[in-house]
PDB file of C-alpha atoms in Angstrom:
ATOM      1  CA  MET A   1      95.023 124.715  99.290  1.00 43.00           C
ATOM      2  CA  SER A   2      93.010 121.568  99.932  1.00 46.00           C
ATOM      3  CA  GLN A   3      95.812 119.139  99.076  1.00 56.00           C
ATOM      4  CA  GLU A   4      96.879 116.967 101.994  1.00 68.00           C
ATOM      5  CA  LEU A   5     100.523 116.052 102.323  1.00 88.00           C
ATOM      6  CA  GLU A   6     101.360 112.693 103.893  1.00 93.00           C
ATOM      7  CA  ARG A   7     104.775 111.158 104.511  1.00 94.00           C
ATOM      8  CA  VAL A   8     106.129 108.134 106.355  1.00 96.00           C
ATOM      9  CA  TYR A   9     109.331 108.429 108.404  1.00 96.00           C
ATOM     10  CA  THR A  10     111.395 106.296 110.746  1.00 97.00           C
ATOM     11  CA  ILE A  11     112.511 108.533 113.604  1.00 97.00           C
ATOM     12  CA  PRO A  12     115.717 107.506 115.411  1.00 97.00           C
ATOM     13  CA  LEU A  13     115.357 108.025 119.149  1.00 97.00           C
ATOM     14  CA  GLY A  14     118.767 106.759 120.283  1.00 95.00           C
ATOM     15  CA  LYS A  15     119.773 110.117 121.744  1.00 95.00           C
ATOM     16  CA  VAL A  16     116.977 109.758 124.289  1.00 96.00           C
ATOM     17  CA  ARG A  17     119.410 107.611 126.291  1.00 95.00           C
ATOM     18  CA  ILE A  18     121.585 110.684 126.944  1.00 95.00           C
ATOM     19  CA  SER A  19     118.996 112.226 129.277  1.00 95.00           C
ATOM     20  CA  GLN A  20     118.198 111.141 132.817  1.00 96.00           C
ATOM     21  CA  SER A  21     116.241 107.914 133.073  1.00 95.00           C
ATOM     22  CA  GLN A  22     113.238 109.683 134.647  1.00 96.00           C
ATOM     23  CA  HIS A  23     112.852 111.982 131.594  1.00 96.00           C
ATOM     24  CA  ARG A  24     113.430 109.680 128.623  1.00 97.00           C
ATOM     25  CA  ALA A  25     109.835 109.199 127.441  1.00 97.00           C
ATOM     26  CA  VAL A  26     109.200 112.940 127.679  1.00 97.00           C
ATOM     27  CA  ARG A  27     112.345 113.640 125.674  1.00 97.00           C
ATOM     28  CA  ALA A  28     111.239 111.054 123.065  1.00 97.00           C
ATOM     29  CA  ILE A  29     107.969 112.943 122.565  1.00 97.00           C
ATOM     30  CA  ASN A  30     109.885 116.228 122.255  1.00 97.00           C
ATOM     31  CA  MET A  31     112.286 114.668 119.730  1.00 97.00           C
ATOM     32  CA  ILE A  32     109.329 113.533 117.611  1.00 97.00           C
ATOM     33  CA  ARG A  33     107.978 117.096 117.650  1.00 97.00           C
ATOM     34  CA  GLU A  34     111.361 118.531 116.656  1.00 97.00           C
ATOM     35  CA  PHE A  35     111.723 115.977 113.838  1.00 97.00           C
ATOM     36  CA  ALA A  36     108.257 116.789 112.502  1.00 97.00           C
ATOM     37  CA  ARG A  37     108.881 120.532 112.724  1.00 96.00           C
ATOM     38  CA  HIS A  38     112.173 120.172 110.843  1.00 96.00           C
ATOM     39  CA  HIS A  39     110.910 117.897 108.064  1.00 95.00           C
ATOM     40  CA  MET A  40     107.403 119.256 107.506  1.00 94.00           C
ATOM     41  CA  LYS A  41     108.216 122.980 107.997  1.00 93.00           C
ATOM     42  CA  VAL A  42     105.195 123.689 110.218  1.00 93.00           C
ATOM     43  CA  GLU A  43     105.227 124.946 113.807  1.00 94.00           C
ATOM     44  CA  THR A  44     101.969 123.387 115.036  1.00 96.00           C
ATOM     45  CA  ILE A  45     102.444 119.664 115.701  1.00 97.00           C
ATOM     46  CA  LYS A  46      99.857 117.290 117.177  1.00 97.00           C
ATOM     47  CA  ILE A  47     100.867 113.795 118.287  1.00 97.00           C
ATOM     48  CA  ASP A  48      98.291 111.024 118.100  1.00 97.00           C
ATOM     49  CA  GLU A  49      97.345 109.352 121.373  1.00 97.00           C
ATOM     50  CA  GLU A  50      98.314 105.903 120.046  1.00 96.00           C
ATOM     51  CA  LEU A  51     101.860 107.104 119.308  1.00 97.00           C
ATOM     52  CA  ALA A  52     102.149 108.732 122.737  1.00 97.00           C
ATOM     53  CA  ARG A  53     101.062 105.469 124.365  1.00 97.00           C
ATOM     54  CA  ALA A  54     103.666 103.591 122.323  1.00 96.00           C
ATOM     55  CA  MET A  55     106.367 105.880 123.777  1.00 96.00           C
ATOM     56  CA  TRP A  56     105.165 105.233 127.324  1.00 96.00           C
ATOM     57  CA  VAL A  57     104.232 101.535 127.046  1.00 96.00           C
ATOM     58  CA  ARG A  58     107.523 100.335 128.615  1.00 96.00           C
ATOM     59  CA  GLY A  59     107.576 103.121 131.161  1.00 96.00           C
ATOM     60  CA  VAL A  60     109.345 106.450 131.398  1.00 96.00           C
ATOM     61  CA  ARG A  61     112.815 104.869 131.437  1.00 96.00           C
ATOM     62  CA  ASN A  62     112.663 102.646 128.328  1.00 96.00           C
ATOM     63  CA  PRO A  63     111.158 104.324 125.268  1.00 97.00           C
ATOM     64  CA  PRO A  64     111.762 102.581 121.918  1.00 96.00           C
ATOM     65  CA  ARG A  65     115.037 103.220 120.042  1.00 96.00           C
ATOM     66  CA  LYS A  66     113.202 104.136 116.839  1.00 96.00           C
ATOM     67  CA  VAL A  67     109.611 104.569 115.761  1.00 97.00           C
ATOM     68  CA  ARG A  68     107.863 104.492 112.382  1.00 97.00           C
ATOM     69  CA  VAL A  69     105.376 107.354 111.968  1.00 97.00           C
ATOM     70  CA  ARG A  70     103.042 108.885 109.400  1.00 96.00           C
ATOM     71  CA  MET A  71     103.000 112.676 109.237  1.00 96.00           C
ATOM     72  CA  SER A  72      99.932 114.250 107.643  1.00 95.00           C
ATOM     73  CA  LYS A  73      99.509 117.922 106.878  1.00 93.00           C
ATOM     74  CA  THR A  74      95.855 118.881 107.276  1.00 90.00           C
ATOM     75  CA  ASP A  75      93.776 121.707 105.831  1.00 90.00           C
ATOM     76  CA  GLU A  76      93.719 123.457 109.221  1.00 92.00           C
ATOM     77  CA  GLY A  77      97.474 123.971 108.946  1.00 91.00           C
ATOM     78  CA  TYR A  78      98.848 121.601 111.557  1.00 95.00           C
ATOM     79  CA  ILE A  79     100.787 118.337 111.313  1.00 96.00           C
ATOM     80  CA  LEU A  80      99.254 115.177 112.748  1.00 96.00           C
ATOM     81  CA  VAL A  81     101.880 112.607 113.722  1.00 97.00           C
ATOM     82  CA  SER A  82     100.467 109.107 114.100  1.00 96.00           C
ATOM     83  CA  LYS A  83     101.883 105.612 114.380  1.00 96.00           C
ATOM     84  CA  TYR A  84     102.468 103.923 111.009  1.00 95.00           C
ATOM     85  CA  ASP A  85     100.401 100.767 110.569  1.00 89.00           C
ATOM     86  CA  GLU A  86     101.887  98.531 107.855  1.00 83.00           C
ATOM     87  CA  GLU A  87      98.915  96.150 107.850  1.00 78.00           C
ATOM     88  CA  ALA A  88      96.445  98.906 107.024  1.00 72.00           C
ATOM     89  CA  GLU A  89      98.682 100.049 104.172  1.00 69.00           C
ATOM     90  CA  SER A  90      99.051  96.548 102.754  1.00 71.00           C
ATOM     91  CA  ILE A  91      95.299  95.855 102.962  1.00 72.00           C
ATOM     92  CA  ALA A  92      94.486  99.126 101.182  1.00 69.00           C
ATOM     93  CA  SER A  93      97.042  98.476  98.443  1.00 68.00           C
ATOM     94  CA  LYS A  94      95.783  94.887  97.983  1.00 68.00           C
ATOM     95  CA  LYS A  95      92.211  96.104  97.541  1.00 67.00           C
ATOM     96  CA  GLU A  96      93.291  98.642  94.949  1.00 67.00           C
ATOM     97  CA  SER A  97      95.354  96.075  93.049  1.00 66.00           C
ATOM     98  CA  GLU A  98      92.474  93.552  93.158  1.00 69.00           C
ATOM     99  CA  LYS A  99      90.101  96.114  91.640  1.00 64.00           C
ATOM    100  CA  VAL A 100      92.537  96.821  88.836  1.00 60.00           C
ATOM    101  CA  SER A 101      93.254  93.134  88.187  1.00 61.00           C
ATOM    102  CA  ASP A 102      89.543  92.226  88.215  1.00 61.00           C
ATOM    103  CA  LYS A 103      88.816  94.800  85.547  1.00 60.00           C
ATOM    104  CA  ALA A 104      91.800  93.769  83.417  1.00 60.00           C
ATOM    105  CA  ASP A 105      91.377  89.976  83.553  1.00 60.00           C
ATOM    106  CA  ALA A 106      88.605  88.077  81.826  1.00 54.00           C
ATOM    107  CA  PRO A 107      86.996  85.145  83.665  1.00 57.00           C
ATOM    108  CA  LYS A 108      89.118  82.035  83.295  1.00 58.00           C
ATOM    109  CA  THR A 109      87.749  78.534  82.665  1.00 62.00           C
ATOM    110  CA  ASP A 110      88.883  75.708  84.893  1.00 62.00           C
ATOM    111  CA  ALA A 111      90.668  72.671  83.479  1.00 61.00           C
ATOM    112  CA  PRO A 112      88.542  69.502  83.254  1.00 62.00           C
ATOM    113  CA  LYS A 113      88.995  67.153  86.185  1.00 63.00           C
ATOM    114  CA  THR A 114      89.614  63.445  85.797  1.00 64.00           C
ATOM    115  CA  ASP A 115      87.469  60.968  87.700  1.00 68.00           C
ATOM    116  CA  ALA A 116      90.190  58.334  88.215  1.00 62.00           C
ATOM    117  CA  PRO A 117      91.822  58.605  91.644  1.00 62.00           C
ATOM    118  CA  LYS A 118      95.587  58.468  91.792  1.00 64.00           C
ATOM    119  CA  THR A 119      97.239  55.987  94.130  1.00 64.00           C
ATOM    120  CA  ASP A 120     100.934  55.849  94.802  1.00 67.00           C
ATOM    121  CA  ALA A 121     101.024  52.501  96.648  1.00 62.00           C
ATOM    122  CA  PRO A 122     101.282  49.332  94.506  1.00 64.00           C
ATOM    123  CA  LYS A 123      98.467  46.822  94.849  1.00 64.00           C
ATOM    124  CA  THR A 124      99.349  43.286  95.952  1.00 66.00           C
ATOM    125  CA  ASP A 125      96.852  40.456  95.730  1.00 68.00           C
ATOM    126  CA  ALA A 126      99.145  37.766  97.168  1.00 65.00           C
ATOM    127  CA  PRO A 127      97.905  36.051 100.349  1.00 69.00           C
ATOM    128  CA  LYS A 128      99.784  36.741 103.564  1.00 68.00           C
ATOM    129  CA  LYS A 129     101.980  34.001 105.040  1.00 70.00           C
ATOM    130  CA  ASP A 130     101.850  33.210 108.737  1.00 61.00           C
TER     131      ASP A 130
END
């Protein structure tokens, strides 16, 4: 089975606050593992280093309240949990849509430009009075 399964989830980590303040980041990592195990139905879970750093960036006492992750099931049989990057997704989707639109659209011709400049201010030729 060479098909890779990939899903994006927002994991609520509010219950991390129940534990002691010195163990909150560790509990957040464990909650991510439990969430992945429950939703992806696989026992072997690997958490990306970038996601682990995001849990610890504000210290052990203040992990984020929720985190957006991408869970990918690999051919080796484990789940890789990594931080979801919206910019990378939007860039990839824009490139795909540009390719499709370039093939579908014919080159357009530009409208002819006029040489006369437009001015909004009225011209006055009257001499100034002192």
